[in-house]
Amino acid sequence: MITSTFHYITITILNTFLQLVVWVDPLDGTSEFTQGLLDHVTVLIGVAWKGKSIGGVIHQPYFNYQNTGAELGRTMWGLIGLGSTINELESFLRK
């Protein structure tokens, strides 16, 4: 009995996990990066649940790289039901 329960739990967890898909493009703008156009380089993350897009992240690691003294990089993200924001993830997670 324990074995069948274990298999059921394993299959349920695996089936649930397979419904979540995450795409990551660690260097979107490869050509621009090689040309030194760093403002055009992004890291992209997309999240889908049961075949539908539910959220995403765009990170620009070199945003403001030419502005001395400015904060380097910015992150934009959005999630269905929560909206979208820029550079507010830390304050959102502290709530």
Short mmCIF file of N, CA and C in Angstrom, two decimals:
data_model
loop_
_atom_site.label_atom_id
_atom_site.label_comp_id
_atom_site.label_asym_id
_atom_site.label_seq_id
_atom_site.Cartn_x
_atom_site.Cartn_y
_atom_site.Cartn_z
N MET A 1 0.81 -1.20 0.00
CA MET A 1 0.00 0.00 0.00
C MET A 1 0.86 1.26 0.00
N ILE A 2 1.91 1.27 0.77
CA ILE A 2 2.77 2.45 0.81
C ILE A 2 3.36 2.72 -0.57
N THR A 3 3.75 1.66 -1.27
CA THR A 3 4.34 1.82 -2.60
C THR A 3 3.35 2.47 -3.56
N SER A 4 2.10 2.02 -3.57
CA SER A 4 1.11 2.59 -4.49
C SER A 4 0.82 4.05 -4.14
N THR A 5 0.74 4.36 -2.85
CA THR A 5 0.53 5.75 -2.43
C THR A 5 1.72 6.60 -2.85
N PHE A 6 2.92 6.07 -2.67
CA PHE A 6 4.12 6.79 -3.07
C PHE A 6 4.11 7.09 -4.57
N HIS A 7 3.76 6.07 -5.36
CA HIS A 7 3.72 6.27 -6.82
C HIS A 7 2.67 7.31 -7.19
N TYR A 8 1.53 7.27 -6.53
CA TYR A 8 0.47 8.24 -6.81
C TYR A 8 0.96 9.65 -6.51
N ILE A 9 1.59 9.83 -5.36
CA ILE A 9 2.11 11.15 -4.98
C ILE A 9 3.17 11.60 -5.98
N THR A 10 4.06 10.70 -6.35
CA THR A 10 5.12 11.04 -7.31
C THR A 10 4.53 11.46 -8.64
N ILE A 11 3.56 10.70 -9.14
CA ILE A 11 2.93 11.02 -10.42
C ILE A 11 2.18 12.35 -10.33
N THR A 12 1.49 12.58 -9.24
CA THR A 12 0.77 13.84 -9.07
C THR A 12 1.73 15.02 -9.06
N ILE A 13 2.81 14.91 -8.32
CA ILE A 13 3.80 15.99 -8.26
C ILE A 13 4.42 16.21 -9.63
N LEU A 14 4.79 15.12 -10.31
CA LEU A 14 5.39 15.23 -11.64
C LEU A 14 4.41 15.85 -12.62
N ASN A 15 3.17 15.42 -12.61
CA ASN A 15 2.15 15.96 -13.50
C ASN A 15 1.94 17.45 -13.24
N THR A 16 1.89 17.84 -11.98
CA THR A 16 1.74 19.25 -11.62
C THR A 16 2.96 20.05 -12.10
N PHE A 17 4.14 19.51 -11.88
CA PHE A 17 5.37 20.20 -12.28
C PHE A 17 5.42 20.38 -13.79
N LEU A 18 4.98 19.38 -14.54
CA LEU A 18 5.05 19.44 -16.00
C LEU A 18 4.10 20.49 -16.58
N GLN A 19 3.15 20.96 -15.79
CA GLN A 19 2.23 21.99 -16.26
C GLN A 19 2.85 23.38 -16.19
N LEU A 20 3.97 23.49 -15.50
CA LEU A 20 4.68 24.76 -15.38
C LEU A 20 5.86 24.75 -16.35
N VAL A 21 5.93 25.78 -17.18
CA VAL A 21 7.03 25.89 -18.14
C VAL A 21 7.71 27.24 -17.94
N VAL A 22 9.03 27.22 -17.88
CA VAL A 22 9.81 28.46 -17.72
C VAL A 22 10.83 28.52 -18.85
N TRP A 23 10.82 29.62 -19.58
CA TRP A 23 11.81 29.86 -20.64
C TRP A 23 12.80 30.89 -20.14
N VAL A 24 14.06 30.67 -20.47
CA VAL A 24 15.11 31.63 -20.10
C VAL A 24 15.98 31.88 -21.31
N ASP A 25 16.14 33.15 -21.65
CA ASP A 25 17.10 33.56 -22.67
C ASP A 25 18.15 34.38 -21.93
N PRO A 26 19.28 33.76 -21.59
CA PRO A 26 20.27 34.43 -20.73
C PRO A 26 21.00 35.59 -21.40
N LEU A 27 20.97 35.67 -22.72
CA LEU A 27 21.64 36.78 -23.40
C LEU A 27 20.88 37.12 -24.68
N ASP A 28 19.74 37.77 -24.51
CA ASP A 28 18.99 38.24 -25.67
C ASP A 28 19.69 39.49 -26.17
N GLY A 29 20.01 39.50 -27.43
CA GLY A 29 20.77 40.60 -28.00
C GLY A 29 22.24 40.24 -28.13
N THR A 30 22.51 38.99 -28.46
CA THR A 30 23.89 38.53 -28.58
C THR A 30 24.67 39.34 -29.61
N SER A 31 24.05 39.60 -30.75
CA SER A 31 24.71 40.37 -31.80
C SER A 31 25.03 41.79 -31.31
N GLU A 32 24.05 42.40 -30.64
CA GLU A 32 24.27 43.75 -30.10
C GLU A 32 25.37 43.74 -29.04
N PHE A 33 25.40 42.70 -28.23
CA PHE A 33 26.44 42.57 -27.21
C PHE A 33 27.82 42.55 -27.85
N THR A 34 27.97 41.77 -28.92
CA THR A 34 29.28 41.67 -29.58
C THR A 34 29.67 42.97 -30.27
N GLN A 35 28.68 43.83 -30.56
CA GLN A 35 28.95 45.12 -31.20
C GLN A 35 29.13 46.24 -30.18
N GLY A 36 29.00 45.89 -28.90
CA GLY A 36 29.15 46.90 -27.85
C GLY A 36 27.92 47.72 -27.60
N LEU A 37 26.78 47.32 -28.15
CA LEU A 37 25.52 48.04 -27.94
C LEU A 37 24.85 47.47 -26.68
N LEU A 38 25.44 47.75 -25.55
CA LEU A 38 25.03 47.11 -24.30
C LEU A 38 23.64 47.48 -23.83
N ASP A 39 23.13 48.65 -24.23
CA ASP A 39 21.76 49.04 -23.85
C ASP A 39 20.71 48.10 -24.42
N HIS A 40 21.07 47.35 -25.46
CA HIS A 40 20.12 46.46 -26.13
C HIS A 40 20.18 45.03 -25.61
N VAL A 41 21.01 44.76 -24.63
CA VAL A 41 21.18 43.41 -24.09
C VAL A 41 20.19 43.19 -22.95
N THR A 42 19.49 42.06 -23.00
CA THR A 42 18.55 41.73 -21.94
C THR A 42 18.64 40.25 -21.57
N VAL A 43 18.15 39.96 -20.39
CA VAL A 43 17.91 38.59 -19.95
C VAL A 43 16.39 38.46 -19.88
N LEU A 44 15.85 37.45 -20.57
CA LEU A 44 14.40 37.28 -20.63
C LEU A 44 13.98 35.99 -19.94
N ILE A 45 12.91 36.07 -19.17
CA ILE A 45 12.33 34.89 -18.52
C ILE A 45 10.83 34.94 -18.76
N GLY A 46 10.29 33.85 -19.25
CA GLY A 46 8.85 33.72 -19.45
C GLY A 46 8.32 32.55 -18.65
N VAL A 47 7.11 32.69 -18.11
CA VAL A 47 6.51 31.64 -17.30
C VAL A 47 5.12 31.33 -17.85
N ALA A 48 4.85 30.04 -18.04
CA ALA A 48 3.52 29.60 -18.49
C ALA A 48 3.02 28.51 -17.56
N TRP A 49 1.70 28.51 -17.37
CA TRP A 49 1.05 27.49 -16.56
C TRP A 49 -0.09 26.90 -17.38
N LYS A 50 -0.06 25.60 -17.56
CA LYS A 50 -1.08 24.89 -18.34
C LYS A 50 -1.21 25.47 -19.74
N GLY A 51 -0.10 25.83 -20.35
CA GLY A 51 -0.08 26.31 -21.73
C GLY A 51 -0.41 27.78 -21.91
N LYS A 52 -0.60 28.53 -20.84
CA LYS A 52 -0.92 29.95 -20.95
C LYS A 52 0.15 30.79 -20.26
N SER A 53 0.55 31.86 -20.92
CA SER A 53 1.54 32.77 -20.33
C SER A 53 0.94 33.43 -19.09
N ILE A 54 1.72 33.41 -18.00
CA ILE A 54 1.22 34.04 -16.77
C ILE A 54 2.16 35.11 -16.24
N GLY A 55 3.39 35.17 -16.76
CA GLY A 55 4.30 36.19 -16.25
C GLY A 55 5.61 36.21 -17.00
N GLY A 56 6.39 37.23 -16.70
CA GLY A 56 7.69 37.33 -17.34
C GLY A 56 8.56 38.38 -16.67
N VAL A 57 9.85 38.27 -16.98
CA VAL A 57 10.85 39.18 -16.44
C VAL A 57 11.74 39.63 -17.58
N ILE A 58 12.05 40.92 -17.62
CA ILE A 58 13.05 41.47 -18.53
C ILE A 58 14.08 42.18 -17.66
N HIS A 59 15.30 41.74 -17.76
CA HIS A 59 16.38 42.39 -17.00
C HIS A 59 17.37 43.00 -17.99
N GLN A 60 17.67 44.26 -17.82
CA GLN A 60 18.66 44.96 -18.63
C GLN A 60 19.88 45.20 -17.75
N PRO A 61 20.85 44.29 -17.78
CA PRO A 61 21.99 44.40 -16.87
C PRO A 61 22.87 45.63 -17.10
N TYR A 62 22.87 46.16 -18.32
CA TYR A 62 23.74 47.29 -18.63
C TYR A 62 22.99 48.61 -18.74
N PHE A 63 21.73 48.66 -18.33
CA PHE A 63 20.98 49.90 -18.38
C PHE A 63 21.71 50.97 -17.57
N ASN A 64 21.91 52.14 -18.16
CA ASN A 64 22.61 53.28 -17.54
C ASN A 64 24.12 53.10 -17.47
N TYR A 65 24.67 52.17 -18.22
CA TYR A 65 26.12 51.93 -18.11
C TYR A 65 26.95 53.13 -18.57
N GLN A 66 26.38 54.01 -19.37
CA GLN A 66 27.13 55.18 -19.83
C GLN A 66 26.94 56.40 -18.93
N ASN A 67 26.05 56.31 -17.95
CA ASN A 67 25.79 57.43 -17.06
C ASN A 67 26.57 57.25 -15.76
N THR A 68 27.66 57.98 -15.63
CA THR A 68 28.50 57.88 -14.44
C THR A 68 27.70 58.21 -13.18
N GLY A 69 27.80 57.35 -12.20
CA GLY A 69 27.11 57.56 -10.93
C GLY A 69 25.68 57.07 -10.89
N ALA A 70 25.15 56.67 -12.04
CA ALA A 70 23.76 56.17 -12.07
C ALA A 70 23.74 54.70 -11.67
N GLU A 71 22.60 54.25 -11.17
CA GLU A 71 22.45 52.84 -10.81
C GLU A 71 22.49 51.99 -12.08
N LEU A 72 23.30 50.97 -12.06
CA LEU A 72 23.48 50.10 -13.23
C LEU A 72 22.42 49.02 -13.23
N GLY A 73 21.75 48.85 -14.38
CA GLY A 73 20.78 47.78 -14.57
C GLY A 73 19.39 48.14 -14.09
N ARG A 74 18.41 47.43 -14.68
CA ARG A 74 17.02 47.56 -14.23
C ARG A 74 16.28 46.28 -14.58
N THR A 75 15.23 46.03 -13.83
CA THR A 75 14.45 44.83 -14.03
C THR A 75 12.97 45.19 -14.11
N MET A 76 12.30 44.66 -15.11
CA MET A 76 10.85 44.83 -15.28
C MET A 76 10.22 43.46 -15.19
N TRP A 77 9.10 43.35 -14.50
CA TRP A 77 8.44 42.07 -14.41
C TRP A 77 6.94 42.26 -14.32
N GLY A 78 6.24 41.23 -14.72
CA GLY A 78 4.79 41.26 -14.65
C GLY A 78 4.26 39.86 -14.38
N LEU A 79 3.13 39.81 -13.69
CA LEU A 79 2.50 38.54 -13.37
C LEU A 79 1.00 38.76 -13.37
N ILE A 80 0.28 37.89 -14.04
CA ILE A 80 -1.18 38.02 -14.09
C ILE A 80 -1.73 38.10 -12.67
N GLY A 81 -2.55 39.09 -12.44
CA GLY A 81 -3.16 39.27 -11.13
C GLY A 81 -2.37 40.20 -10.22
N LEU A 82 -1.10 40.45 -10.55
CA LEU A 82 -0.28 41.34 -9.74
C LEU A 82 0.12 42.60 -10.48
N GLY A 83 -0.02 42.60 -11.80
CA GLY A 83 0.38 43.75 -12.58
C GLY A 83 1.83 43.68 -12.99
N SER A 84 2.40 44.85 -13.26
CA SER A 84 3.80 44.91 -13.69
C SER A 84 4.49 46.08 -13.02
N THR A 85 5.81 46.01 -13.02
CA THR A 85 6.58 47.06 -12.34
C THR A 85 8.01 47.06 -12.87
N ILE A 86 8.73 48.10 -12.52
CA ILE A 86 10.15 48.21 -12.84
C ILE A 86 10.91 48.41 -11.54
N ASN A 87 11.93 47.60 -11.33
CA ASN A 87 12.83 47.73 -10.17
C ASN A 87 12.12 47.76 -8.82
N GLU A 88 10.99 47.10 -8.69
CA GLU A 88 10.27 47.12 -7.43
C GLU A 88 10.16 45.75 -6.79
N LEU A 89 10.88 44.75 -7.30
CA LEU A 89 10.74 43.40 -6.81
C LEU A 89 11.11 43.29 -5.33
N GLU A 90 12.20 43.91 -4.93
CA GLU A 90 12.62 43.81 -3.52
C GLU A 90 11.57 44.38 -2.58
N SER A 91 11.02 45.54 -2.91
CA SER A 91 10.01 46.13 -2.02
C SER A 91 8.73 45.32 -2.05
N PHE A 92 8.39 44.72 -3.19
CA PHE A 92 7.21 43.88 -3.28
C PHE A 92 7.36 42.64 -2.40
N LEU A 93 8.54 42.03 -2.41
CA LEU A 93 8.76 40.82 -1.64
C LEU A 93 8.80 41.09 -0.13
N ARG A 94 9.11 42.32 0.27
CA ARG A 94 9.15 42.66 1.69
C ARG A 94 7.76 42.84 2.29
N LYS A 95 6.73 43.01 1.47
CA LYS A 95 5.36 43.25 1.97
C LYS A 95 4.82 42.04 2.70
#
